[in-house]
Short mmCIF file of C-alpha atoms in Angstrom, two decimals:
data_model
loop_
_atom_site.label_atom_id
_atom_site.label_comp_id
_atom_site.label_asym_id
_atom_site.label_seq_id
_atom_site.Cartn_x
_atom_site.Cartn_y
_atom_site.Cartn_z
CA MET N 18 -19.36 -0.28 3.27
CA ALA N 19 -17.11 1.36 0.71
CA SER N 20 -17.89 4.88 -0.39
CA ASP N 21 -16.37 7.85 -2.17
CA PHE N 22 -14.71 5.78 -4.91
CA ALA N 23 -12.71 8.29 -6.92
CA PRO N 24 -10.23 7.56 -9.70
CA CYS N 25 -7.06 9.62 -9.29
CA THR N 26 -4.70 8.45 -11.99
CA ARG N 27 -4.32 5.61 -14.44
CA HIS N 28 -2.39 3.65 -11.79
CA LEU N 29 -4.13 4.71 -8.58
CA ARG N 30 -7.67 4.91 -7.28
CA ILE N 31 -8.50 6.17 -3.83
CA ARG N 32 -11.62 5.30 -1.89
CA HIS N 33 -12.75 5.34 1.73
CA ASP N 34 -13.81 2.18 3.56
CA HIS N 35 -14.59 1.82 7.27
CA GLY N 36 -12.58 4.90 8.26
CA HIS N 37 -9.56 3.91 6.15
CA VAL N 38 -8.22 5.40 2.97
CA VAL N 39 -7.82 2.56 0.48
CA LEU N 40 -5.24 3.10 -2.25
CA GLU N 41 -5.78 0.66 -5.12
CA LEU N 42 -2.70 0.48 -7.31
CA HIS N 43 -3.08 -0.79 -10.89
CA GLY N 44 -0.83 -2.00 -13.69
CA GLU N 45 2.93 -1.58 -13.57
CA ILE N 46 4.51 0.13 -10.58
CA ASP N 47 7.90 1.29 -11.79
CA LEU N 48 9.99 4.47 -11.54
CA LEU N 49 7.65 6.52 -13.76
CA THR N 50 4.52 5.36 -11.94
CA ALA N 51 6.13 5.84 -8.51
CA THR N 52 6.89 9.45 -9.45
CA GLU N 53 3.20 9.93 -10.27
CA ILE N 54 1.87 8.12 -7.18
CA GLY N 55 4.39 9.44 -4.62
CA PRO N 56 2.83 12.88 -4.07
CA LEU N 57 -0.66 11.38 -3.70
CA LEU N 58 0.62 8.82 -1.23
CA ASP N 59 2.37 11.59 0.71
CA ALA N 60 -0.88 13.58 0.83
CA VAL N 61 -2.82 10.60 2.17
CA THR N 62 -0.20 9.94 4.86
CA SER N 63 0.31 13.58 5.89
CA GLY N 64 -2.39 13.99 8.53
CA PRO N 65 -2.48 12.82 12.10
CA ALA N 66 -2.98 9.08 12.70
CA PRO N 67 -3.62 8.10 9.05
CA GLN N 68 -5.46 4.81 8.55
CA VAL N 69 -4.34 3.46 5.18
CA VAL N 70 -4.76 0.29 3.15
CA ILE N 71 -2.53 -0.19 0.09
CA ASP N 72 -4.14 -2.73 -2.23
CA LEU N 73 -1.80 -4.28 -4.81
CA ARG N 74 -4.13 -7.01 -6.11
CA ARG N 75 -4.39 -5.32 -9.53
CA VAL N 76 -0.65 -4.72 -9.92
CA GLU N 77 1.00 -6.68 -12.73
CA PHE N 78 4.60 -5.53 -12.20
CA PHE N 79 6.27 -4.13 -9.10
CA ASP N 80 9.92 -3.04 -8.90
CA CYS N 81 12.19 -1.42 -6.31
CA SER N 82 10.52 1.95 -6.95
CA GLY N 83 7.32 0.46 -5.60
CA LEU N 84 9.20 -0.92 -2.61
CA ARG N 85 10.50 2.56 -1.84
CA LEU N 86 6.93 3.88 -1.97
CA LEU N 87 5.79 1.26 0.54
CA TYR N 88 8.69 1.83 2.92
CA ARG N 89 8.13 5.60 2.75
CA ALA N 90 4.39 5.23 3.35
CA ARG N 91 5.04 2.91 6.28
CA ARG N 92 7.50 5.35 7.88
CA ARG N 93 5.17 8.34 7.40
CA VAL N 94 2.20 6.45 8.87
CA LEU N 95 4.19 5.22 11.88
CA ASP N 96 5.66 8.69 12.50
CA ARG N 97 2.12 10.10 12.66
CA GLY N 98 0.68 7.38 14.91
CA GLY N 99 -1.40 5.73 12.21
CA ARG N 100 -1.84 2.24 10.82
CA LEU N 101 -0.89 0.87 7.42
CA HIS N 102 -2.22 -2.35 5.93
CA LEU N 103 -0.93 -4.06 2.79
CA VAL N 104 -2.96 -6.27 0.44
CA CYS N 105 -1.10 -8.40 -2.11
CA VAL N 106 -1.68 -11.78 -3.78
CA HIS N 107 0.79 -11.77 -6.69
CA PRO N 108 3.34 -14.57 -6.10
CA LEU N 109 6.38 -12.73 -7.52
CA THR N 110 5.61 -9.55 -5.59
CA LEU N 111 5.07 -11.55 -2.41
CA ARG N 112 8.43 -13.25 -2.99
CA MET N 113 10.12 -9.86 -3.35
CA PHE N 114 8.49 -8.76 -0.08
CA ARG N 115 9.85 -11.87 1.67
CA LEU N 116 13.36 -11.44 0.22
CA THR N 117 13.55 -7.75 1.20
CA GLY N 118 12.05 -8.27 4.66
CA LEU N 119 9.02 -6.09 3.94
CA SER N 120 6.64 -8.97 4.68
CA ARG N 121 8.07 -9.17 8.20
CA ILE N 122 7.43 -5.51 9.06
CA LEU N 123 4.29 -5.08 6.93
CA PRO N 124 2.59 -8.48 6.60
CA PRO N 125 0.51 -8.68 3.41
CA SER N 126 -3.09 -9.83 3.49
CA ALA N 127 -5.09 -11.45 0.70
CA SER N 128 -7.97 -8.93 0.85
CA PRO N 129 -8.81 -5.54 2.38
CA GLU N 130 -11.26 -7.28 4.73
CA GLU N 131 -8.52 -9.59 6.00
CA ALA N 132 -6.11 -6.66 6.35
CA LEU N 133 -8.57 -4.62 8.39
CA SER N 134 -9.30 -7.56 10.68
CA ARG N 135 -5.57 -8.00 11.45
CA PRO N 136 -4.63 -6.25 14.70
CA GLY N 137 -1.48 -4.17 14.98
CA ALA N 138 -0.64 -3.67 11.31
CA ALA N 139 2.44 -1.55 10.59
CA GLN N 140 3.96 -2.00 14.01
CA ASP N 141 7.49 -0.71 14.26
CA LEU N 142 9.55 -3.91 14.24
CA SER N 143 12.75 -2.35 12.95
#
């Protein structure tokens, strides 16, 4: 079960669930927000074999700054032998993921439970 729920910023909450660090992003993810979230995301993905879930279900707006965060997190996790899972249900954000190819290399799930049940998340398909 989930534990250690700790708010970090207005746009990011971090909690631990089944051995994974779950990053819940909130509101608008734009250049300003990405600047705030980037160092926290780097800290979470800095150790060996990080197990990370990025949950975007509460995101209302997501631009290319957010995409850069996801690509960077994915690369850092893969470089350290970890796994990254993505949760997203917003139709416009999902469309952006399809158009940019992100959904091919980091398939989004509808819930954290679905993401954690998916084998082989964040495989290096590039």
